[in-house]
CSV table of C-alpha atoms in Angstrom, one decimal:
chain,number,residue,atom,x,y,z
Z,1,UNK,CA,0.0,0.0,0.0
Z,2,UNK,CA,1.0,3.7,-0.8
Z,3,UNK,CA,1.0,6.4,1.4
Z,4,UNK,CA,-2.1,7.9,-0.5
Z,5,UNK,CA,-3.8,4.6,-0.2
Z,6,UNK,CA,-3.3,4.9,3.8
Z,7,UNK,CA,-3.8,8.7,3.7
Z,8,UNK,CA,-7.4,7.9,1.6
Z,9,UNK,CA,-8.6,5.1,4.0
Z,10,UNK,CA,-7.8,7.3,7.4
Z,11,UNK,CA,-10.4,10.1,5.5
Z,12,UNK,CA,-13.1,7.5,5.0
Z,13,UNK,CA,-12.7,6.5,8.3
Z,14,UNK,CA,-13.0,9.3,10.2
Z,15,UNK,CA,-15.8,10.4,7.8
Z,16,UNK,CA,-17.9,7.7,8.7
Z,17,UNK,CA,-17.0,8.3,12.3
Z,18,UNK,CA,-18.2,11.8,12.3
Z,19,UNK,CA,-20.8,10.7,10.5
Z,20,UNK,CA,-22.3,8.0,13.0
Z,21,UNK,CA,-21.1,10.5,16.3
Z,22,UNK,CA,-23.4,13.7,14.5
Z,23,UNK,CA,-26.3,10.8,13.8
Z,24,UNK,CA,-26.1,9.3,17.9
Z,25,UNK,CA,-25.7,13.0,19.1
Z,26,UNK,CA,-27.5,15.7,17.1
Z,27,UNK,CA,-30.3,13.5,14.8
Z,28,UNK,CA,-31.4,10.7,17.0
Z,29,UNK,CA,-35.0,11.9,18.5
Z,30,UNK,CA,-35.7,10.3,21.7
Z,31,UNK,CA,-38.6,8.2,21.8
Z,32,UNK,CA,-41.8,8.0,24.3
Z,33,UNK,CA,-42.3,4.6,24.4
Z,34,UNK,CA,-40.7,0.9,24.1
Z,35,UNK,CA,-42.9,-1.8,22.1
Z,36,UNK,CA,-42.3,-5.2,23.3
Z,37,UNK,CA,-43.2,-8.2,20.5
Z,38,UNK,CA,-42.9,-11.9,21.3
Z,39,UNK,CA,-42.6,-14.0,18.3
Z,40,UNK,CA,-44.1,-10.7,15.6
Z,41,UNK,CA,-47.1,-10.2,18.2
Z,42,UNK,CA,-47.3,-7.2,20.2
Z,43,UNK,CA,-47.4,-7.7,23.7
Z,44,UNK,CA,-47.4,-4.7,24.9
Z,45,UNK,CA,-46.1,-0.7,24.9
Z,46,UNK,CA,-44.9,0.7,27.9
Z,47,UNK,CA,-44.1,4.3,28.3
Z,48,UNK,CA,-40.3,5.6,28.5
Z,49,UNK,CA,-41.6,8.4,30.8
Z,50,UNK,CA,-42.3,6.3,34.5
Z,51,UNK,CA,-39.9,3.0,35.9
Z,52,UNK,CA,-41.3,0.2,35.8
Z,53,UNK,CA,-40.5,-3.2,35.3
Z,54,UNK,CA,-41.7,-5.2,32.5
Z,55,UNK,CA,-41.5,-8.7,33.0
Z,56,UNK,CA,-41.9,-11.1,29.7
Z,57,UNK,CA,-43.4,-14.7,30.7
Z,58,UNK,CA,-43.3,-16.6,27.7
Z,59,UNK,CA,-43.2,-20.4,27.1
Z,60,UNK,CA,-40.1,-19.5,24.9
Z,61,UNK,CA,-38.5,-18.2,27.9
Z,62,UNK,CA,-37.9,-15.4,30.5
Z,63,UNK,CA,-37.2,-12.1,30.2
Z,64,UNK,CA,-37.3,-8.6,32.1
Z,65,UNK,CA,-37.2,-5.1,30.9
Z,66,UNK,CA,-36.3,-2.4,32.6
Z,67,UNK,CA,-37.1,1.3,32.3
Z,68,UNK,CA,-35.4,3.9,34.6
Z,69,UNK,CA,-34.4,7.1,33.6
Z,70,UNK,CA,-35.6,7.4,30.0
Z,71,UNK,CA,-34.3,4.3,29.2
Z,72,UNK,CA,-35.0,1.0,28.5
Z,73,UNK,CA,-32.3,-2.5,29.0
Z,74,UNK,CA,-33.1,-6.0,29.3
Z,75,UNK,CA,-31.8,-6.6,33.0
Z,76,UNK,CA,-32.4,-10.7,32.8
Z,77,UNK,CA,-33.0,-13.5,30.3
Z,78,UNK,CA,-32.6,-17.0,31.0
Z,79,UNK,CA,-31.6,-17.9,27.5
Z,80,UNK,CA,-28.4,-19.9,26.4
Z,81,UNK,CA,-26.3,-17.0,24.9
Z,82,UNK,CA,-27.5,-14.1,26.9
Z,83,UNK,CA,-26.5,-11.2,24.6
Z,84,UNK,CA,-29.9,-9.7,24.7
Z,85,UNK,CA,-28.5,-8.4,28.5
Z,86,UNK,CA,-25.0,-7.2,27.0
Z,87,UNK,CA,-27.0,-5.1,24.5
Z,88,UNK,CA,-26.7,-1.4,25.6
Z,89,UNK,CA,-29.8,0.9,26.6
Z,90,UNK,CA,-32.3,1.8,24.3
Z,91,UNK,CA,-34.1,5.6,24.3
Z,92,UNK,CA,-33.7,7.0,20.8
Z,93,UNK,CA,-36.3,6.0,18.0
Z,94,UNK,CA,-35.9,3.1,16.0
Z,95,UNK,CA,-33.2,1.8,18.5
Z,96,UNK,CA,-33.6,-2.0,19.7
Z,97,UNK,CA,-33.2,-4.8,21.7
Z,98,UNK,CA,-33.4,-8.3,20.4
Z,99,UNK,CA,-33.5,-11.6,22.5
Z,100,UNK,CA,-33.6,-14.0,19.5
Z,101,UNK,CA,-33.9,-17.5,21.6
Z,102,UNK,CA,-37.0,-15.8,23.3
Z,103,UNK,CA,-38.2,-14.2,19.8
Z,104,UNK,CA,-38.7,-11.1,22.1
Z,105,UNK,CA,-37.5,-7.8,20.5
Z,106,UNK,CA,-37.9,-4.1,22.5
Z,107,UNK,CA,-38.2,-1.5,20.2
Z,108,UNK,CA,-38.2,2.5,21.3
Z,109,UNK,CA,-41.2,4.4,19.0
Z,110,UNK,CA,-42.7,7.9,19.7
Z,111,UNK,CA,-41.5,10.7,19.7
Z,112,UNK,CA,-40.6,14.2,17.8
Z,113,UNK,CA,-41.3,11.7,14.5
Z,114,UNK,CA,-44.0,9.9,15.3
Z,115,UNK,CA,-47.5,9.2,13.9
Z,116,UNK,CA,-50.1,7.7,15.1
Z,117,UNK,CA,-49.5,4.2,13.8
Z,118,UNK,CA,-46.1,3.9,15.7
Z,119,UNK,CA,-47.4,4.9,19.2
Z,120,UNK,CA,-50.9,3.3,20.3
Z,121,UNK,CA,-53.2,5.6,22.0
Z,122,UNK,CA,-53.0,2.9,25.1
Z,123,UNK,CA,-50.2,1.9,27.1
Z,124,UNK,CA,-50.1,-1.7,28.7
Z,125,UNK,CA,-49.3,-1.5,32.0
């Protein structure tokens, strides 16, 4: 490899770097609520705005969500692998969580861009 070669992958990388740091920090709208589905059915949406514990009884498995602070983790699953738990909190739209052995996937809707269809008019307690 030339020097250009290096000199022309360093750009592209730090492009793409700024990139993704002005998408998590400046265009990512926080979201108002987290949609829980279980294997493509909804099971229910829980507001971002009150803690709470949402705990997801399946005959797949167990999981349980947790909200605090405007944010939502999966704080236990008893599945093999476990990297549902090592997935980071989830606030901004569009961001989620995904416990495949359990077919449970967290999902943060609402918000600045939301419509109706995203965000029911009901949340499950």
């Amino acid at each position: 490899m030339k020097k250009k070669d290096i000199i022309l992958i360093v750009l592209v990388l730090l492009l793409a770097g700024g990139l993704f740091l002005w998408r998590q920090m400046v265009g990512a709208k926080e979201g108002a609520a987290v949609r829980v589905t279980v294997n493509g059915e909804v099971y229910g949406v829980y507001s971002l705005l009150e803690p709470q514990d949402i705990v997801i009884d399946t005959e797949l498995g167990h999981n349980l969500l947790q909200i605090r602070d405007g944010k939502a983790v999966m704080a236990e699953a008893d599945c093999p692998d476990g990297y549902c738990r090592q997935q980071s909190s989830i606030r901004h739209n569009h961001q989620t969580i995904v416990c495949l052995p359990h077919k449970v996937v967290a999902e943060v809707v609402g918000g600045e861009e939301s419509t109706d269809e995203q965000v029911p008019d009901v949340v499950v307690k």
